[in-house]
Every structure is written in structure tokens, then in C-alpha cells.
Coordinates of C-alpha atoms (C1' of nucleotides) in Angstrom, one line a residue:
Chain A
M1 CA 122.7 101.4 152.1
P2 CA 119.2 102.1 153.4
T3 CA 118.5 104.8 150.8
K4 CA 116.2 107.4 152.2
R5 CA 112.9 106.9 150.5
Q6 CA 112.0 109.9 148.4
E7 CA 109.7 112.2 150.5
T8 CA 106.9 113.5 148.3
T9 CA 106.6 116.5 150.5
A10 CA 109.5 118.9 151.3
H11 CA 112.2 118.0 148.9
V12 CA 115.1 116.2 150.4
H13 CA 118.5 116.5 148.9
S14 CA 121.4 114.1 148.6
P15 CA 124.8 114.5 150.2
A16 CA 126.2 115.1 146.7
I17 CA 123.9 118.1 146.2
E18 CA 125.0 119.4 149.5
D19 CA 128.6 119.1 148.6
Y20 CA 128.1 121.0 145.4
L21 CA 126.1 123.8 147.1
E22 CA 128.6 124.1 149.9
Q23 CA 131.4 124.4 147.4
I24 CA 129.6 126.9 145.1
H25 CA 128.7 128.9 148.2
N26 CA 132.3 129.0 149.4
L27 CA 133.7 129.9 146.0
I28 CA 131.2 132.8 145.6
E29 CA 132.0 134.0 149.1
A30 CA 135.7 133.9 148.3
K31 CA 135.9 135.1 144.8
G32 CA 132.5 136.4 143.8
Y33 CA 131.8 133.7 141.2
A34 CA 132.0 129.9 140.9
R35 CA 133.5 128.3 137.8
V36 CA 133.0 124.7 136.8
V37 CA 136.8 124.1 136.8
D38 CA 137.2 125.3 140.4
I39 CA 134.2 123.3 141.7
A40 CA 135.7 120.2 140.0
K41 CA 139.1 120.9 141.5
N42 CA 137.7 121.3 145.0
L43 CA 135.5 118.3 144.9
R44 CA 138.1 116.3 143.1
I45 CA 135.8 115.2 140.4
S46 CA 135.7 115.7 136.6
Q47 CA 134.5 118.9 135.0
A48 CA 132.0 116.9 133.0
S49 CA 130.4 115.7 136.2
V50 CA 130.2 119.2 137.5
T51 CA 128.4 120.5 134.4
N52 CA 126.0 117.6 134.7
M53 CA 125.2 118.2 138.3
I54 CA 124.8 122.0 137.8
Q55 CA 122.1 121.3 135.3
R56 CA 120.3 119.2 137.9
L57 CA 120.8 121.9 140.5
D58 CA 119.2 124.4 138.1
A59 CA 116.3 122.1 137.3
E60 CA 115.7 121.6 141.0
G61 CA 115.8 125.3 141.7
Y62 CA 119.0 125.6 143.7
V63 CA 121.0 127.6 141.2
I64 CA 120.4 129.5 138.1
Y65 CA 122.6 128.4 135.3
E66 CA 123.3 129.8 131.8
R67 CA 125.4 127.7 129.4
Y68 CA 129.0 128.7 129.4
R69 CA 128.2 131.6 131.7
G70 CA 128.4 130.2 135.2
V71 CA 126.0 129.9 138.1
I72 CA 124.4 132.0 140.7
M73 CA 122.6 130.6 143.7
T74 CA 118.9 130.9 144.4
D75 CA 117.8 131.6 148.0
A76 CA 117.0 127.9 148.4
G77 CA 120.5 126.9 147.2
R78 CA 122.2 129.5 149.3
K79 CA 120.4 128.4 152.4
I80 CA 121.6 124.9 152.0
G81 CA 125.1 126.0 151.2
Q82 CA 125.3 128.1 154.3
E83 CA 123.9 125.4 156.5
I84 CA 126.5 122.9 155.4
A85 CA 129.3 125.4 155.7
R86 CA 128.1 126.1 159.2
R87 CA 128.1 122.4 160.2
H88 CA 131.5 122.2 158.6
E89 CA 132.9 125.0 160.7
V90 CA 131.5 123.8 164.0
L91 CA 132.7 120.2 163.5
T92 CA 136.1 121.4 162.4
R93 CA 136.6 123.8 165.3
L94 CA 135.4 121.1 167.8
L95 CA 137.7 118.4 166.5
A96 CA 140.6 120.7 165.8
S97 CA 140.6 122.0 169.4
F98 CA 141.7 118.6 170.5
G99 CA 144.7 118.8 168.3
L100 CA 143.7 116.1 165.8
D101 CA 145.7 116.0 162.7
P102 CA 144.2 118.4 160.1
Q103 CA 143.8 115.7 157.4
T104 CA 141.9 113.5 159.7
V105 CA 139.7 116.3 160.9
H106 CA 139.0 117.2 157.3
E107 CA 138.0 113.7 156.3
D108 CA 135.8 113.1 159.3
V109 CA 134.1 116.5 158.9
E110 CA 133.5 115.9 155.2
G111 CA 131.8 112.6 156.0
M112 CA 129.8 113.7 159.0
E113 CA 128.5 117.2 157.9
H114 CA 125.6 115.9 155.9
H115 CA 124.1 114.0 158.7
I116 CA 123.7 116.5 161.5
S117 CA 120.2 117.7 162.5
R118 CA 119.5 121.2 163.8
Q119 CA 119.3 119.8 167.3
T120 CA 122.6 117.9 167.1
L121 CA 124.3 120.9 165.6
E122 CA 123.2 122.9 168.7
V123 CA 124.7 120.3 171.0
L124 CA 128.0 120.3 169.1
T125 CA 128.0 124.1 169.0
L126 CA 127.5 124.2 172.7
L127 CA 130.3 121.7 173.3
M128 CA 132.6 123.7 171.0
E129 CA 131.8 127.0 172.8
E130 CA 132.2 125.4 176.2
L131 CA 135.7 124.1 175.4
E132 CA 136.7 127.3 173.7
G133 CA 135.7 129.3 176.8
N134 CA 137.0 126.8 179.3
P135 CA 140.7 126.0 178.6
E136 CA 141.0 124.2 181.9
L137 CA 138.5 121.6 180.8
L138 CA 140.0 121.3 177.4
M139 CA 143.5 120.8 178.8
K140 CA 142.2 118.2 181.2
L141 CA 140.6 116.3 178.4
K142 CA 143.5 116.6 176.1
R143 CA 145.7 115.2 178.8
Q144 CA 143.5 112.2 178.9
L145 CA 143.9 111.6 175.2
G146 CA 147.5 110.6 175.9
Chain B
M1 CA 156.8 93.3 147.5
P2 CA 157.7 96.7 148.9
T3 CA 156.2 97.3 152.3
K4 CA 152.9 99.1 152.1
R5 CA 151.8 100.2 155.6
Q6 CA 148.0 100.0 155.9
E7 CA 147.6 100.4 159.7
T8 CA 144.9 103.0 159.8
T9 CA 141.6 101.1 159.1
A10 CA 141.6 102.2 155.5
H11 CA 138.2 103.0 154.1
V12 CA 138.2 100.1 151.7
H13 CA 134.5 99.3 152.4
S14 CA 131.4 101.3 151.7
P15 CA 128.9 102.6 154.2
A16 CA 126.5 100.0 152.9
I17 CA 128.8 97.2 153.8
E18 CA 129.3 98.6 157.2
D19 CA 125.5 98.8 157.7
Y20 CA 125.1 95.1 156.9
L21 CA 128.0 94.0 159.0
E22 CA 126.8 96.0 162.0
Q23 CA 123.4 94.5 161.6
I24 CA 124.6 91.0 161.2
H25 CA 126.8 91.5 164.2
N26 CA 124.0 92.8 166.4
L27 CA 121.7 90.0 165.4
I28 CA 124.2 87.3 166.1
E29 CA 125.0 89.0 169.5
A30 CA 121.3 89.1 170.3
K31 CA 119.9 85.8 169.0
G32 CA 122.9 83.7 168.0
Y33 CA 122.2 83.8 164.2
A34 CA 121.3 86.3 161.5
R35 CA 118.5 85.6 159.0
V36 CA 118.0 87.4 155.7
V37 CA 114.5 88.3 156.7
D38 CA 115.7 90.0 159.9
I39 CA 118.5 91.9 158.3
A40 CA 116.1 93.1 155.7
K41 CA 113.6 94.2 158.3
N42 CA 116.2 96.1 160.4
L43 CA 117.8 97.9 157.4
R44 CA 114.3 98.4 155.9
I45 CA 115.3 97.0 152.5
S46 CA 114.1 94.1 150.6
Q47 CA 115.1 90.5 151.2
A48 CA 116.4 90.3 147.7
S49 CA 118.8 93.1 148.3
V50 CA 120.1 91.4 151.4
T51 CA 120.7 88.1 149.6
N52 CA 122.5 90.0 147.0
M53 CA 124.8 91.9 149.4
I54 CA 125.4 88.8 151.5
Q55 CA 126.9 87.1 148.4
R56 CA 129.1 90.1 148.0
L57 CA 130.1 90.1 151.6
D58 CA 131.1 86.4 151.2
A59 CA 133.0 87.1 148.0
E60 CA 134.9 89.9 149.8
G61 CA 135.7 87.7 152.8
Y62 CA 133.5 89.4 155.5
V63 CA 131.1 86.5 156.0
I64 CA 130.8 82.8 155.1
Y65 CA 127.6 82.1 153.3
E66 CA 125.8 78.9 152.4
R67 CA 122.7 79.1 150.2
Y68 CA 119.5 78.8 152.2
R69 CA 121.6 78.2 155.3
G70 CA 122.5 81.6 156.7
V71 CA 125.7 83.5 157.4
I72 CA 128.5 83.5 159.9
M73 CA 131.1 86.2 160.2
T74 CA 134.7 86.0 159.5
D75 CA 137.2 87.7 161.8
A76 CA 137.5 90.6 159.3
G77 CA 133.7 91.0 159.2
R78 CA 133.3 90.8 162.9
K79 CA 136.0 93.4 163.4
I80 CA 134.1 95.9 161.2
G81 CA 130.8 95.0 162.7
Q82 CA 132.1 95.7 166.2
E83 CA 133.8 98.9 165.3
I84 CA 130.6 100.3 163.8
A85 CA 128.6 99.1 166.8
R86 CA 131.0 100.9 169.0
R87 CA 130.8 104.2 167.1
H88 CA 127.0 103.8 167.2
E89 CA 127.0 103.4 170.9
V90 CA 129.2 106.3 171.7
L91 CA 127.4 108.7 169.5
T92 CA 124.0 107.5 170.8
R93 CA 125.0 108.0 174.4
L94 CA 126.6 111.3 173.8
L95 CA 123.6 112.8 172.0
A96 CA 121.0 111.1 174.2
S97 CA 122.6 112.6 177.3
F98 CA 121.5 116.0 176.1
G99 CA 117.9 114.8 175.9
L100 CA 117.5 114.9 172.1
D101 CA 114.5 113.1 170.8
P102 CA 115.4 109.4 170.2
Q103 CA 114.3 109.5 166.6
T104 CA 116.6 112.4 165.8
V105 CA 119.4 110.7 167.7
H106 CA 119.0 107.6 165.7
E107 CA 118.9 109.3 162.4
D108 CA 122.0 111.4 163.1
V109 CA 123.9 108.4 164.5
E110 CA 123.0 106.3 161.5
G111 CA 124.4 109.0 159.2
M112 CA 127.5 109.8 161.1
E113 CA 128.8 106.5 162.3
H114 CA 130.5 105.5 159.1
H115 CA 132.7 108.6 159.0
I116 CA 134.4 108.6 162.3
S117 CA 138.1 107.9 162.6
R118 CA 139.8 106.3 165.5
Q119 CA 141.0 109.6 166.7
T120 CA 137.7 111.3 166.5
L121 CA 136.1 108.3 168.2
E122 CA 138.5 108.8 171.1
V123 CA 137.5 112.5 171.4
L124 CA 133.8 111.7 171.4
T125 CA 134.3 108.9 173.9
L126 CA 136.1 111.3 176.1
L127 CA 133.4 113.9 175.9
M128 CA 130.7 111.3 176.6
E129 CA 132.6 110.0 179.7
E130 CA 133.2 113.5 181.0
L131 CA 129.6 114.4 180.7
E132 CA 128.5 111.1 182.3
G133 CA 130.9 111.7 185.2
N134 CA 130.1 115.4 185.6
P135 CA 126.4 116.0 185.9
E136 CA 127.0 119.6 186.9
L137 CA 128.5 120.3 183.6
L138 CA 125.9 118.4 181.7
M139 CA 123.1 120.3 183.6
K140 CA 124.7 123.6 182.8
L141 CA 125.0 122.8 179.1
K142 CA 121.4 121.5 178.9
R143 CA 120.2 124.6 180.5
Q144 CA 121.9 126.6 177.7
L145 CA 120.1 124.5 175.1
G146 CA 116.8 126.2 176.1
Chain C
dG1 C1' 141.1 139.8 114.4
dC2 C1' 142.8 135.2 114.7
dG3 C1' 144.6 131.0 116.5
dG4 C1' 145.5 128.3 120.3
dA5 C1' 144.8 127.5 125.3
dA6 C1' 141.6 127.2 128.7
dG7 C1' 137.1 126.3 130.0
dT8 C1' 132.5 124.1 129.1
dT9 C1' 129.3 120.9 127.3
dT10 C1' 127.6 116.5 125.2
dA11 C1' 127.4 111.7 124.4
dG12 C1' 127.8 107.4 126.0
dC13 C1' 129.4 104.4 129.4
dC14 C1' 130.0 102.1 134.3
dT15 C1' 129.2 100.7 139.1
dG16 C1' 126.8 100.4 143.5
dA17 C1' 122.9 99.4 145.6
dG18 C1' 118.4 99.6 145.6
dC19 C1' 113.6 97.4 143.7
dT20 C1' 109.7 93.8 142.0
dA21 C1' 108.1 89.5 140.3
dA22 C1' 108.6 84.9 139.9
dC23 C1' 110.6 81.0 141.5
dT24 C1' 112.7 77.5 144.9
dA25 C1' 113.7 75.7 149.5
dT26 C1' 112.6 75.0 154.2
dT27 C1' 109.7 74.9 158.1
dT28 C1' 105.4 74.5 160.4
dT29 C1' 101.2 72.6 161.2
dG30 C1' 96.5 70.3 160.7
Chain D
dC1 C1' 103.2 63.6 155.9
dA2 C1' 101.4 66.9 152.7
dA3 C1' 100.1 71.5 152.0
dA4 C1' 100.4 76.1 153.5
dA5 C1' 103.3 79.6 155.3
dT6 C1' 107.5 81.5 155.6
dA7 C1' 112.2 82.2 154.1
dG8 C1' 115.6 82.7 150.5
dT9 C1' 117.1 83.2 145.7
dT10 C1' 117.4 84.7 140.8
dA11 C1' 116.6 87.6 136.9
dG12 C1' 116.1 91.8 135.2
dC13 C1' 115.2 96.7 136.1
dT14 C1' 116.1 101.6 137.8
dC15 C1' 118.6 105.5 139.4
dA16 C1' 122.4 108.4 141.2
dG17 C1' 126.5 110.0 140.4
dG18 C1' 130.7 109.1 138.8
dC19 C1' 134.0 108.6 134.4
dT20 C1' 136.4 109.6 129.4
dA21 C1' 136.6 111.3 124.8
dA22 C1' 135.3 114.5 121.7
dA23 C1' 133.1 118.7 120.4
dC24 C1' 132.2 123.3 121.1
dT25 C1' 132.8 128.3 123.3
dT26 C1' 135.2 131.9 125.2
dC27 C1' 139.2 134.5 126.1
dC28 C1' 143.9 136.3 125.4
dG29 C1' 148.2 137.2 123.3
dC30 C1' 150.1 138.3 119.2

DNA sequence: GCGGAAGTTTAGCCTGAGCTAACTATTTTG
DNA sequence: CAAAATAGTTAGCTCAGGCTAAACTTCCGC
């Protein structure tokens, strides 16, 4: 893997970090708080790994963490969490509109969501909106999918 | 042995492996052979890392490797290399048709190409073809991009 | 208000995939 | 055809991000 060389300037974050922040963001949206055990369950990794990463997220300024007490997000963390959630939603709606099986959609979205620039997100949003507002076109394309 | 169906190109290989096989495939297409030094240059990693990985690719049956003599691809390796190259091409054409800057296209494609299922590839191919055959629609969408 | 269940943290380990430095092999060229 | 340049390899590191086992905290029912 051509690992992105660490930019000295604006700090770049890994897919893993994005996954955690997206998850924490979603949990806080949904239940008002984010527990280690739930993050671990949703990401399907061990609780120990979550604790570990949360400490890193705190050190890097994405969350504020107090031992045994849970996390809250900083503005920086929330921003990233929201961005990823947005990419997730657009991709999911776009693919789902073609009737792909939900499991496949989920897997592809999980994989792709970390790699989409602002510009590409705009393109995909546009495509999604066009298809949602133009059922004729969508039907035509779906017919071609066989 | 009970029958274990494994039809859907199971993700048994890493993104890194796909990157190498895509690159080796492209080089062989273009020049008839793939040298360590060129693979390293294209993936922007060290030659030592390439040698290392090539040995793994041989061990896992994707290429045949002879010390100091270069690599050739097995059928398994070629299949993956072609698949990734195909995903690469579809994504590139789709995004480029909206006039996104080539550097951005390239980065996004590099990131996304490893995560696209057969079904999603079909959807994206369809969208690409529709836009290429329907300049009206493409123009309309591009106008909306601002 | 205490004891066990549930949740969290620590310690120590592993693997993938990069790196550099030093060496070896091959190719090119004066 | 030998020596310099180029290409390839090996050894030994690093780092991210997983893991398990065991220890520690918190919470809840009795």
C-alpha cells in the first residue's frame, strides 16, 4: 500500500480514525452518548482496541476523554464525523436506488467513504439527486442492469 | 469436503496486493515486462518493499518470480490485475467527465477502486455510459456543479 | 452497603507493509 | 573486457492498528 506520507502541515487522518469518529458521532446523535462497548460492537473490534484508539483521538484533539467516563467530541472531531456520515449517506442512497442488495451496498460504502474528495462528493450528490428527481431515467437504467 | 461456494470474488487479498497486481499488469501491457524499479516508481515506494512484496505474491500464487529475473503473472494474478484496472478506468472516466481536476480524480480513484463490488461496478459503468451517450444530461449536471 | 455483572483499562503481543543501509547481480559503456 | 552505473536483494527497523488476558471501576439488585 502506498501509505500517504505524513503531511507536516494540516494533519491528515487515517481511515481508522474516520471510522471511529463516524461511529462516535452516530452514537451521540442517536443516544446522546458513546460507550466503548457500543463503539466496539458497531466496528466489530475488541473493547481494548477502542479504549486504545480513544486515547489517541484525545491526544490528537478529536475527542475529550476521561477515564471510565466516556468521550465527547471536539469541534474538529465532530466535523470529521459529520463529513464521513454525509459521504456514507450519499453513497448509500445512490447505490440503494439501483436496488443493490443492502449487504453489498453497506460493504462498498464502508470501503469507499474514506476516499471521496469534496468535489467527487458533489458529483455523486448531483447524480443521486438527479436520479431521485427523475424516476424515468432511473427506471431506464435499472432496466439495463438486467 | 462439503461444498463451499465462493463465487463472489471474495476479498481474500489486501488493497496493497491489488495495487501491485494492477501495476504489474499495466506495465506488462505497456512494455511487455515489469521491473522492480518501475513498479517502485509507479507506486512511489522503495525497491526493497517491492522485492519483498513480489516474493509474497509468488508465495501466494499471483506471480512467478525468479531472483534477479523479473516476474510474470499467473492467471489468478492477471485476473485481479485486470479487474482493478477496469474499476480504475470506469471510475476515472466517470469522474473526469464532470471536469474534476485530474489530480483529484486520480487520488479518489486510487482510494476507491479496491472497494467496488461487481454490482456496484455495473452501476457505475451504466452511469458512465449514460453520460457519455447523453451530452445533454451531462451538460445540465455540469451546469449545476457551478 | 455489598457482591457480582457489566464495562473499561492496561500490558504485552502480532501482523502487514512500509523504510534505510549495505550488499550482490546484471547491464552498459569507454 | 573491466569498471561504473543501474537494478535487485537482504537484514533489521518502525509504526498502525488489531488481538487476548488480566486487572480495575462502576453500577445495580438484593
